[in-house]
Short mmCIF file of C-alpha atoms (C1' of nucleotides) in Angstrom, two decimals:
data_model
loop_
_atom_site.label_atom_id
_atom_site.label_comp_id
_atom_site.label_asym_id
_atom_site.label_seq_id
_atom_site.Cartn_x
_atom_site.Cartn_y
_atom_site.Cartn_z
CA MET A 105 -14.95 -37.24 9.97
CA SER A 106 -16.35 -34.21 8.36
CA THR A 107 -14.37 -32.19 6.00
CA SER A 108 -12.14 -29.37 7.88
CA ARG A 109 -13.24 -25.95 8.37
CA ARG A 110 -11.17 -23.30 6.54
CA TRP A 111 -9.16 -21.02 9.03
CA ILE A 112 -7.55 -17.71 8.13
CA ALA A 113 -5.63 -15.58 10.69
CA HIS A 114 -4.92 -12.40 10.13
CA LEU A 115 -2.05 -11.16 12.33
CA ASP A 116 -1.19 -7.35 12.53
CA MET A 117 1.93 -5.96 14.59
CA ASP A 118 0.29 -3.51 17.09
CA ALA A 119 1.99 0.17 16.50
CA PHE A 120 4.60 -1.62 15.11
CA TYR A 121 7.60 0.64 14.19
CA ALA A 122 6.86 2.60 17.67
CA SER A 123 6.88 -0.55 19.60
CA VAL A 124 10.43 -1.28 17.88
CA GLU A 125 11.65 1.79 19.23
CA LEU A 126 10.44 1.26 22.59
CA LEU A 127 12.45 -1.91 22.80
CA ARG A 128 15.48 0.14 22.09
CA TYR A 129 14.41 3.27 24.19
CA PRO A 130 12.40 1.63 27.45
CA GLN A 131 12.64 4.98 29.10
CA LEU A 132 9.84 6.21 26.68
CA LYS A 133 7.36 3.55 27.38
CA GLY A 134 4.16 5.20 28.36
CA LEU A 135 4.97 8.48 26.88
CA PRO A 136 3.49 9.68 23.72
CA VAL A 137 5.94 8.93 20.67
CA VAL A 138 5.73 9.57 17.05
CA ILE A 139 8.01 7.99 14.33
CA GLY A 140 8.32 10.19 11.25
CA GLY A 141 9.85 13.05 9.73
CA GLY A 142 13.67 13.63 8.56
CA ARG A 143 16.93 11.85 9.78
CA ARG A 144 17.80 15.15 11.97
CA HIS A 145 15.90 14.31 14.82
CA GLN A 146 18.07 11.50 16.20
CA PRO A 147 18.47 11.24 20.14
CA GLN A 148 21.60 12.96 21.51
CA PRO A 149 23.76 11.77 24.23
CA ARG A 150 23.89 13.97 27.36
CA ALA A 151 27.24 14.51 29.26
CA ASP A 152 25.86 12.29 32.16
CA GLY A 153 25.28 9.26 29.35
CA THR A 154 21.34 9.73 29.34
CA LEU A 155 19.69 10.58 26.11
CA THR A 156 17.99 13.90 24.91
CA PHE A 157 14.68 13.34 22.55
CA ALA A 158 13.40 15.66 20.12
CA THR A 159 9.74 16.58 20.65
CA LEU A 160 7.40 17.81 18.13
CA ARG A 161 7.28 21.53 19.54
CA GLY A 162 8.12 23.81 16.82
CA TYR A 163 8.54 21.31 14.11
CA THR A 164 8.66 22.60 10.45
CA GLY A 165 9.27 20.77 7.41
CA ARG A 166 6.94 18.17 5.16
CA GLY A 167 7.12 15.32 7.15
CA VAL A 168 4.09 12.80 8.06
CA ILE A 169 3.67 10.78 10.96
CA THR A 170 4.42 7.26 10.20
CA THR A 171 3.17 5.45 13.37
CA ALA A 172 2.35 6.93 16.94
CA THR A 173 2.34 5.15 20.41
CA TYR A 174 -1.37 4.58 21.75
CA ALA A 175 -0.28 7.33 24.24
CA ALA A 176 0.19 9.73 21.31
CA ARG A 177 -3.14 8.45 19.54
CA ASP A 178 -5.14 9.44 22.67
CA LEU A 179 -3.66 12.88 22.32
CA GLY A 180 -5.30 13.05 18.80
CA VAL A 181 -2.45 12.63 16.66
CA HIS A 182 -2.37 9.46 14.12
CA SER A 183 -0.38 8.12 11.13
CA GLY A 184 -0.51 10.03 8.23
CA MET A 185 -1.10 13.68 9.73
CA GLY A 186 1.46 16.17 9.04
CA LEU A 187 3.85 16.62 11.72
CA MET A 188 3.40 20.29 11.80
CA LYS A 189 -0.15 19.78 12.75
CA ALA A 190 0.57 17.02 14.68
CA ALA A 191 2.96 19.54 16.64
CA LEU A 192 -0.13 21.97 17.44
CA ARG A 193 -1.83 18.99 19.23
CA ALA A 194 0.86 17.20 21.12
CA PRO A 195 4.13 19.63 21.17
CA ASP A 196 5.56 17.40 24.08
CA ALA A 197 5.01 14.11 22.22
CA VAL A 198 8.55 12.67 21.51
CA LEU A 199 9.85 12.46 17.90
CA LEU A 200 12.15 9.50 16.47
CA PRO A 201 13.38 9.14 13.09
CA VAL A 202 12.30 6.02 11.03
CA ASP A 203 14.78 3.45 11.07
CA PHE A 204 13.56 0.86 8.27
CA ASP A 205 16.36 -1.43 8.49
CA GLU A 206 15.59 -2.27 12.25
CA TYR A 207 12.12 -2.80 11.23
CA ARG A 208 12.88 -5.18 8.50
CA ARG A 209 14.70 -6.97 11.05
CA TYR A 210 12.07 -7.44 13.71
CA SER A 211 9.86 -8.27 10.56
CA ARG A 212 11.76 -11.14 9.83
CA LEU A 213 11.97 -12.24 13.41
CA PHE A 214 8.02 -12.45 14.07
CA LYS A 215 7.40 -14.19 10.83
CA ALA A 216 10.21 -16.69 11.66
CA ALA A 217 8.31 -17.12 15.03
CA VAL A 218 4.76 -17.33 13.36
CA ALA A 219 6.27 -19.99 10.96
CA GLU A 220 7.37 -22.09 13.84
CA VAL A 221 3.76 -22.71 14.54
CA ALA A 222 1.88 -22.53 10.86
CA PRO A 223 4.22 -22.28 7.93
CA VAL A 224 1.55 -21.35 5.24
CA ILE A 225 2.25 -17.53 5.31
CA GLU A 226 1.36 -14.57 2.91
CA ASP A 227 3.07 -11.43 3.32
CA ARG A 228 1.24 -8.26 3.54
CA GLY A 229 4.06 -6.00 4.34
CA ILE A 230 6.28 -5.06 7.14
CA ASP A 231 3.72 -5.58 10.05
CA GLU A 232 1.03 -7.91 8.99
CA ILE A 233 0.59 -11.20 7.49
CA TYR A 234 -2.23 -13.78 6.58
CA ILE A 235 -1.51 -17.27 7.93
CA ASP A 236 -3.49 -20.34 6.78
CA LEU A 237 -4.44 -22.32 9.97
CA THR A 238 -6.84 -25.05 8.22
CA ALA A 239 -4.12 -27.63 8.17
CA VAL A 240 -2.31 -26.95 11.53
CA PRO A 241 -2.17 -29.72 13.87
CA GLY A 242 -5.02 -29.25 16.38
CA ALA A 243 -6.77 -26.53 14.76
CA GLN A 244 -9.99 -28.67 13.89
CA GLU A 245 -10.15 -30.15 17.27
CA THR A 246 -12.70 -29.18 19.68
CA VAL A 247 -11.97 -28.49 22.93
CA ALA A 248 -14.27 -29.12 26.13
CA HIS A 249 -17.26 -28.65 23.97
CA ASP A 250 -15.91 -25.22 22.50
CA PRO A 251 -15.80 -26.15 18.60
CA VAL A 252 -13.35 -23.34 18.06
CA GLY A 253 -11.36 -24.48 21.08
CA GLY A 254 -8.67 -25.80 18.73
CA VAL A 255 -8.12 -23.14 16.58
CA ARG A 256 -7.93 -20.66 19.52
CA ALA A 257 -5.27 -22.70 21.16
CA VAL A 258 -3.24 -22.37 17.99
CA ALA A 259 -3.53 -18.65 17.25
CA GLN A 260 -2.81 -18.05 20.90
CA GLU A 261 0.48 -20.20 20.58
CA ILE A 262 1.44 -18.19 17.67
CA ARG A 263 0.72 -14.80 19.44
CA ASN A 264 2.90 -16.45 22.49
CA ASN A 265 5.85 -17.31 20.31
CA VAL A 266 5.99 -13.83 18.59
CA LEU A 267 5.96 -12.36 21.92
CA ARG A 268 8.58 -14.78 23.22
CA ARG A 269 10.87 -13.97 19.92
CA THR A 270 10.35 -10.41 19.80
CA GLY A 271 9.13 -9.04 22.85
CA LEU A 272 6.50 -7.53 20.93
CA THR A 273 2.37 -7.84 20.86
CA CYS A 274 0.08 -8.26 17.99
CA SER A 275 -3.25 -8.50 17.25
CA VAL A 276 -5.02 -11.72 15.67
CA GLY A 277 -8.35 -12.31 13.81
CA VAL A 278 -9.16 -15.65 12.94
CA THR A 279 -12.39 -16.64 10.68
CA PRO A 280 -13.07 -18.98 7.33
CA ASN A 281 -11.35 -16.02 4.90
CA LYS A 282 -8.95 -13.08 4.47
CA LEU A 283 -11.60 -10.28 4.30
CA LEU A 284 -13.18 -11.51 7.59
CA SER A 285 -10.01 -12.02 9.47
CA LYS A 286 -8.54 -8.71 8.58
CA LEU A 287 -11.57 -7.11 9.98
CA ALA A 288 -11.78 -9.37 13.07
CA SER A 289 -7.75 -8.30 13.84
CA GLU A 290 -8.73 -4.98 14.42
CA LEU A 291 -11.99 -5.88 16.93
CA ASP A 292 -9.51 -6.17 19.82
CA LYS A 293 -6.53 -4.37 19.43
CA PRO A 294 -3.99 -4.16 20.68
CA ASP A 295 -2.75 -7.26 22.22
CA GLY A 296 -6.11 -9.36 21.21
CA LEU A 297 -7.58 -12.56 19.80
CA SER A 298 -10.78 -12.57 17.93
CA ILE A 299 -12.61 -15.65 16.33
CA VAL A 300 -15.66 -14.83 14.28
CA THR A 301 -17.62 -17.61 12.48
CA LEU A 302 -20.07 -16.76 9.70
CA HIS A 303 -22.76 -17.10 12.32
CA ASP A 304 -21.36 -13.96 14.01
CA ILE A 305 -21.08 -11.80 10.82
CA PRO A 306 -24.47 -9.90 11.61
CA THR A 307 -23.42 -9.20 15.36
CA HIS A 308 -19.55 -8.58 14.93
CA ILE A 309 -19.04 -7.12 11.46
CA TRP A 310 -22.24 -5.45 10.29
CA PRO A 311 -22.22 -2.90 12.85
CA LEU A 312 -18.72 -1.76 11.66
CA PRO A 313 -18.32 1.26 9.60
CA VAL A 314 -17.94 0.30 5.63
CA ARG A 315 -14.44 1.89 5.69
CA ARG A 316 -12.92 -0.76 7.59
CA ILE A 317 -13.29 -2.94 4.69
CA ASN A 318 -10.18 -3.26 3.01
CA GLY A 319 -10.81 -2.22 -0.46
CA ILE A 320 -13.35 0.58 0.44
CA GLY A 321 -10.95 3.76 0.51
CA PRO A 322 -11.72 7.51 0.86
CA LYS A 323 -13.48 7.96 -2.41
CA ALA A 324 -15.91 4.78 -2.26
CA GLY A 325 -16.41 5.82 1.56
CA THR A 326 -17.51 9.02 0.40
CA ARG A 327 -19.90 7.81 -2.36
CA LEU A 328 -21.73 5.13 0.04
CA GLU A 329 -21.94 7.85 2.58
CA ALA A 330 -24.08 9.97 0.22
CA MET A 331 -26.14 7.13 -0.37
CA GLY A 332 -26.74 6.98 3.19
CA ILE A 333 -24.85 3.95 3.62
CA ARG A 334 -22.58 3.97 6.69
CA THR A 335 -22.33 0.57 8.28
CA VAL A 336 -21.44 -2.99 6.58
CA GLY A 337 -24.93 -3.85 7.57
CA GLU A 338 -26.40 -1.22 5.46
CA LEU A 339 -24.49 -2.12 2.69
CA ALA A 340 -25.47 -5.89 3.15
CA ALA A 341 -29.07 -4.60 2.94
CA GLN A 342 -28.59 -3.27 -0.52
CA PRO A 343 -29.44 -4.94 -3.65
CA ARG A 344 -26.64 -6.29 -5.36
CA ALA A 345 -28.07 -4.89 -8.67
CA LEU A 346 -28.38 -1.05 -7.11
CA LEU A 347 -24.72 -1.84 -6.23
CA ILE A 348 -23.60 -2.87 -9.84
CA GLU A 349 -25.65 0.04 -11.32
CA LYS A 350 -23.58 2.42 -8.83
CA PHE A 351 -20.23 1.10 -8.84
CA GLY A 352 -19.88 -1.00 -12.21
CA ARG A 353 -19.94 -4.76 -12.49
CA ALA A 354 -16.64 -5.65 -10.95
CA TYR A 355 -16.49 -3.51 -8.13
CA GLY A 356 -20.31 -3.42 -7.37
CA ALA A 357 -20.35 -7.20 -7.21
CA TRP A 358 -17.35 -7.17 -4.81
CA LEU A 359 -18.84 -4.58 -2.45
CA HIS A 360 -22.07 -6.80 -2.15
CA GLU A 361 -19.85 -10.02 -1.58
CA ALA A 362 -17.72 -8.15 0.64
CA ALA A 363 -20.36 -6.84 2.96
CA HIS A 364 -21.66 -10.60 3.37
CA GLY A 365 -18.54 -11.62 4.53
CA ARG A 366 -17.93 -13.83 1.59
CA ASP A 367 -14.13 -13.96 0.08
CA ASP A 368 -12.47 -17.16 -1.27
CA ARG A 369 -9.41 -15.78 -2.32
CA PRO A 370 -6.09 -18.41 -1.24
CA VAL A 371 -3.34 -17.50 1.09
CA VAL A 372 -0.49 -16.66 -1.41
CA THR A 373 2.84 -17.60 0.02
CA HIS A 374 5.07 -16.56 -3.00
CA SER A 375 4.93 -13.59 -5.16
CA GLU A 376 7.32 -11.78 -7.28
CA PRO A 377 7.60 -7.85 -7.43
CA VAL A 378 6.03 -5.95 -10.17
CA SER A 379 8.21 -2.82 -9.90
CA MET A 380 10.82 -0.99 -8.11
CA SER A 381 10.82 2.92 -7.52
CA ARG A 382 12.34 5.74 -5.73
CA GLU A 383 10.61 8.82 -4.87
CA THR A 384 11.56 12.15 -2.97
CA THR A 385 9.34 15.26 -1.78
CA PHE A 386 11.56 18.57 -1.95
CA GLU A 387 12.15 20.48 1.52
CA ARG A 388 10.92 23.09 -0.77
CA ASP A 389 9.33 23.35 -4.32
CA LEU A 390 11.64 23.50 -7.24
CA HIS A 391 11.70 24.99 -10.82
CA ALA A 392 12.95 23.52 -13.45
CA VAL A 393 14.67 26.10 -14.78
CA ARG A 394 15.86 28.11 -11.72
CA ASP A 395 16.66 24.92 -9.83
CA LYS A 396 17.88 22.96 -12.97
CA ALA A 397 21.12 21.81 -11.34
CA GLU A 398 19.55 20.67 -7.99
CA LEU A 399 16.73 18.92 -9.84
CA SER A 400 19.20 17.28 -11.96
CA ARG A 401 21.23 16.12 -9.22
CA ILE A 402 18.27 14.56 -7.44
CA PHE A 403 17.02 12.84 -10.54
CA THR A 404 20.19 11.16 -11.44
CA SER A 405 20.53 10.14 -7.88
CA LEU A 406 16.98 8.42 -7.77
CA CYS A 407 17.98 6.69 -10.93
CA GLY A 408 21.10 5.32 -9.66
CA GLN A 409 19.16 4.21 -6.51
CA VAL A 410 16.68 2.34 -8.56
CA ALA A 411 19.66 0.65 -10.63
CA LEU A 412 21.08 0.00 -7.30
CA ASP A 413 17.82 -1.89 -6.06
CA LEU A 414 17.36 -3.69 -9.24
CA GLN A 415 20.99 -5.17 -8.93
CA ARG A 416 20.92 -5.85 -5.12
CA LYS A 417 17.71 -7.81 -5.77
CA GLY A 418 18.48 -9.30 -9.21
CA TYR A 419 16.03 -8.10 -11.27
CA LEU A 420 16.11 -5.92 -14.83
CA GLY A 421 13.45 -3.42 -15.89
CA ARG A 422 12.00 -3.10 -19.17
CA THR A 423 9.44 -0.04 -18.69
CA ILE A 424 11.38 3.07 -17.06
CA GLY A 425 8.72 5.73 -15.71
CA ILE A 426 9.03 8.95 -14.06
CA LYS A 427 6.49 10.43 -11.73
CA LEU A 428 6.29 14.39 -11.09
CA ARG A 429 4.03 16.14 -8.53
CA PHE A 430 3.67 19.92 -9.05
CA GLU A 431 3.16 22.45 -6.16
CA ASP A 432 -0.88 22.01 -6.56
CA PHE A 433 -0.27 18.33 -5.42
CA LYS A 434 -1.40 17.35 -9.10
CA THR A 435 0.59 14.35 -10.01
CA VAL A 436 1.59 12.90 -13.66
CA THR A 437 3.54 10.08 -14.93
CA ARG A 438 5.53 9.22 -17.99
CA ASP A 439 6.43 5.61 -19.17
CA LEU A 440 8.94 4.47 -21.82
CA THR A 441 9.12 0.71 -22.55
CA LEU A 442 12.95 -0.15 -23.85
CA PRO A 443 13.69 -2.72 -26.53
CA ALA A 444 15.79 -4.76 -23.88
CA PRO A 445 15.69 -4.54 -20.11
CA THR A 446 18.20 -3.11 -18.03
CA SER A 447 19.58 -2.35 -14.05
CA ASP A 448 22.09 0.16 -15.39
CA ALA A 449 22.03 3.69 -13.81
CA ALA A 450 23.13 5.63 -17.23
CA ALA A 451 20.44 3.78 -18.96
CA ILE A 452 17.76 4.36 -16.45
CA ARG A 453 18.73 8.07 -16.55
CA GLN A 454 18.66 8.33 -20.40
CA ALA A 455 15.27 6.89 -20.59
CA ALA A 456 13.82 8.72 -17.64
CA GLY A 457 15.37 11.74 -19.18
CA ALA A 458 13.28 11.04 -22.37
CA CYS A 459 9.90 10.67 -20.40
CA LEU A 460 10.76 14.12 -18.93
CA LYS A 461 10.93 15.82 -21.88
CA ARG A 462 7.21 14.70 -22.82
CA VAL A 463 6.02 17.03 -19.45
CA ASP A 464 5.52 20.69 -19.40
CA LEU A 465 7.52 22.00 -16.54
CA THR A 466 6.45 25.38 -16.48
CA ARG A 467 4.78 24.78 -12.88
CA ARG A 468 7.14 24.35 -9.83
CA LEU A 469 7.94 20.71 -8.49
CA ARG A 470 7.37 19.21 -5.24
CA LEU A 471 8.00 15.45 -5.83
CA LEU A 472 10.08 13.73 -8.45
CA GLY A 473 10.40 9.63 -8.77
CA VAL A 474 11.66 7.04 -10.89
CA ARG A 475 10.35 3.78 -11.70
CA ALA A 476 11.38 0.60 -13.09
CA ALA A 477 8.53 -2.14 -14.13
CA ALA A 478 8.16 -4.73 -16.48
CA LEU A 479 10.92 -6.57 -14.35
CA SER A 480 12.29 -9.97 -15.16
CA ARG A 481 15.09 -12.03 -13.39
CA ALA A 482 18.56 -11.20 -14.12
CA THR A 483 19.97 -14.50 -14.70
CA GLY A 484 23.63 -15.16 -14.96
"C1'" DT B 364 -0.69 23.70 8.95
"C1'" DC B 365 -1.80 21.12 3.49
"C1'" DT B 366 -0.96 16.56 2.50
"C1'" DG B 367 5.78 10.65 2.70
"C1'" DG B 368 7.63 6.27 0.06
"C1'" DG B 369 6.99 2.33 -1.70
"C1'" DG B 370 4.08 -0.51 -3.65
"C1'" DT B 371 -0.39 -3.18 -6.25
"C1'" DC B 372 -4.35 -3.64 -9.07
"C1'" DC B 373 -7.93 -1.79 -12.30
"C1'" DT B 374 -9.53 0.88 -15.96
"C1'" DT B 375 -9.66 3.40 -20.01
"C1'" DC B 376 -7.42 5.05 -24.31
"C1'" DC B 377 -4.71 4.67 -28.46
"C1'" DG B 378 -2.24 2.49 -31.86
"C1'" DC B 379 -1.19 -1.40 -34.51
"C1'" DC B 380 -2.30 -5.63 -36.57
"C1'" DA B 381 -4.75 -9.82 -38.11
"C1'" DT C 1464 -10.68 -1.37 -50.89
"C1'" DC C 1465 -13.70 -0.09 -46.97
"C1'" DT C 1466 -15.52 -0.71 -42.56
"C1'" DG C 1467 -16.08 -3.11 -38.72
"C1'" DT C 1468 -14.01 -6.21 -34.85
"C1'" DG C 1469 -11.40 -7.84 -31.29
"C1'" DG C 1470 -7.16 -9.09 -29.30
"C1'" DC C 1471 -2.75 -6.87 -27.46
"C1'" DG C 1472 1.01 -4.14 -25.79
"C1'" DG C 1473 1.96 0.05 -23.96
"C1'" DA C 1474 0.80 4.28 -21.91
"C1'" DA C 1475 -1.53 7.20 -18.29
"C1'" DG C 1476 -4.05 7.82 -14.47
"C1'" DG C 1477 -6.65 6.64 -10.32
"C1'" DA C 1478 -7.87 4.16 -5.83
"C1'" DC C 1479 -6.13 1.67 -2.64
"C1'" DC C 1480 -3.33 -0.24 0.84
"C1'" DC C 1481 0.95 -0.70 4.51
#
DNA sequence: TCTGGGGTCCTTCCGCCA
DNA sequence: TCTGTGGCGGAAGGACCC
């Protein structure tokens, strides 16, 4: 018996928030729907019992799209896009407010459904996970001369169970590591299953744009493009030494490994939070002097929310920080480490106030945030 | 028509101390 | 005593992700 092959799955729920909303409002199925913006766009009941939905037409405000249904994406709107811009492209798209409590409920449901089949799960936020399938019964088996038949059946069972328990579809990539699985889960989206082996890298992975790699963002993407490197294959063709010269020892070496599909990170089943924060972007830019009362009220409220979050989850924070974003979008942060950790709203307010005193407040502000870090468990 | 909110991790710099 | 070196915690900023 040979040693088992490592099989890691990446599971990504399809248009998660929007799909949860479609379960609640099935009459919207097939229509362009976007989730985002303020609380003020709840569907309104009509006299006959049916609902009136807000549309993007004439939207004003600073919100962005959190998720869009595939029908909405076909109209050229996508997550991260400002709602005012989206309103010009798709004025008749339905607009729904975000309901995180409901999404978290479905998140627990789909993760429990996966755990019934494969219990080694790494949380990657509300709508995606990694799963180690290596030791799942049947995953190593060959089915009718298909060497990946066993793991395919396991992944299909996971997808079936998620659909059965939630009514939602997902896309799954199965490969020997997390990096490749993350790429593979996008190959056949929505409602797809892709299995990629190391032999498939040149045909399935190398044609993809470098930006698909988890860890290559807008900045690195632009720099690579300037070097004439657009695809993963083009990146893989670069000498390791050149990448290190251009991007530094750590990141350059990682780019080289990533392009060749090499990644030995384990699936991490437990992690502790590092920080907790609350922030808000104002409806209009505020001035430290002219809008002092309003800013002070918001500031105190953010401190209270951070304190409540810490208390509810049973943590204390020793480093308290603030984040300010000015009208020109420049962002600054200030931190203060206390002698002893706290979850007390007044203590957080006082520390955050001391941080605020270290910032020049002549420019108007568009965002204010409060953060607690250096967390420890509040025992007893 | 400017760009949300909640996170993690990395790098750099600086002061302090051995 | 002067200078260098290296570790470390804290602070600030930036890149990236969902």
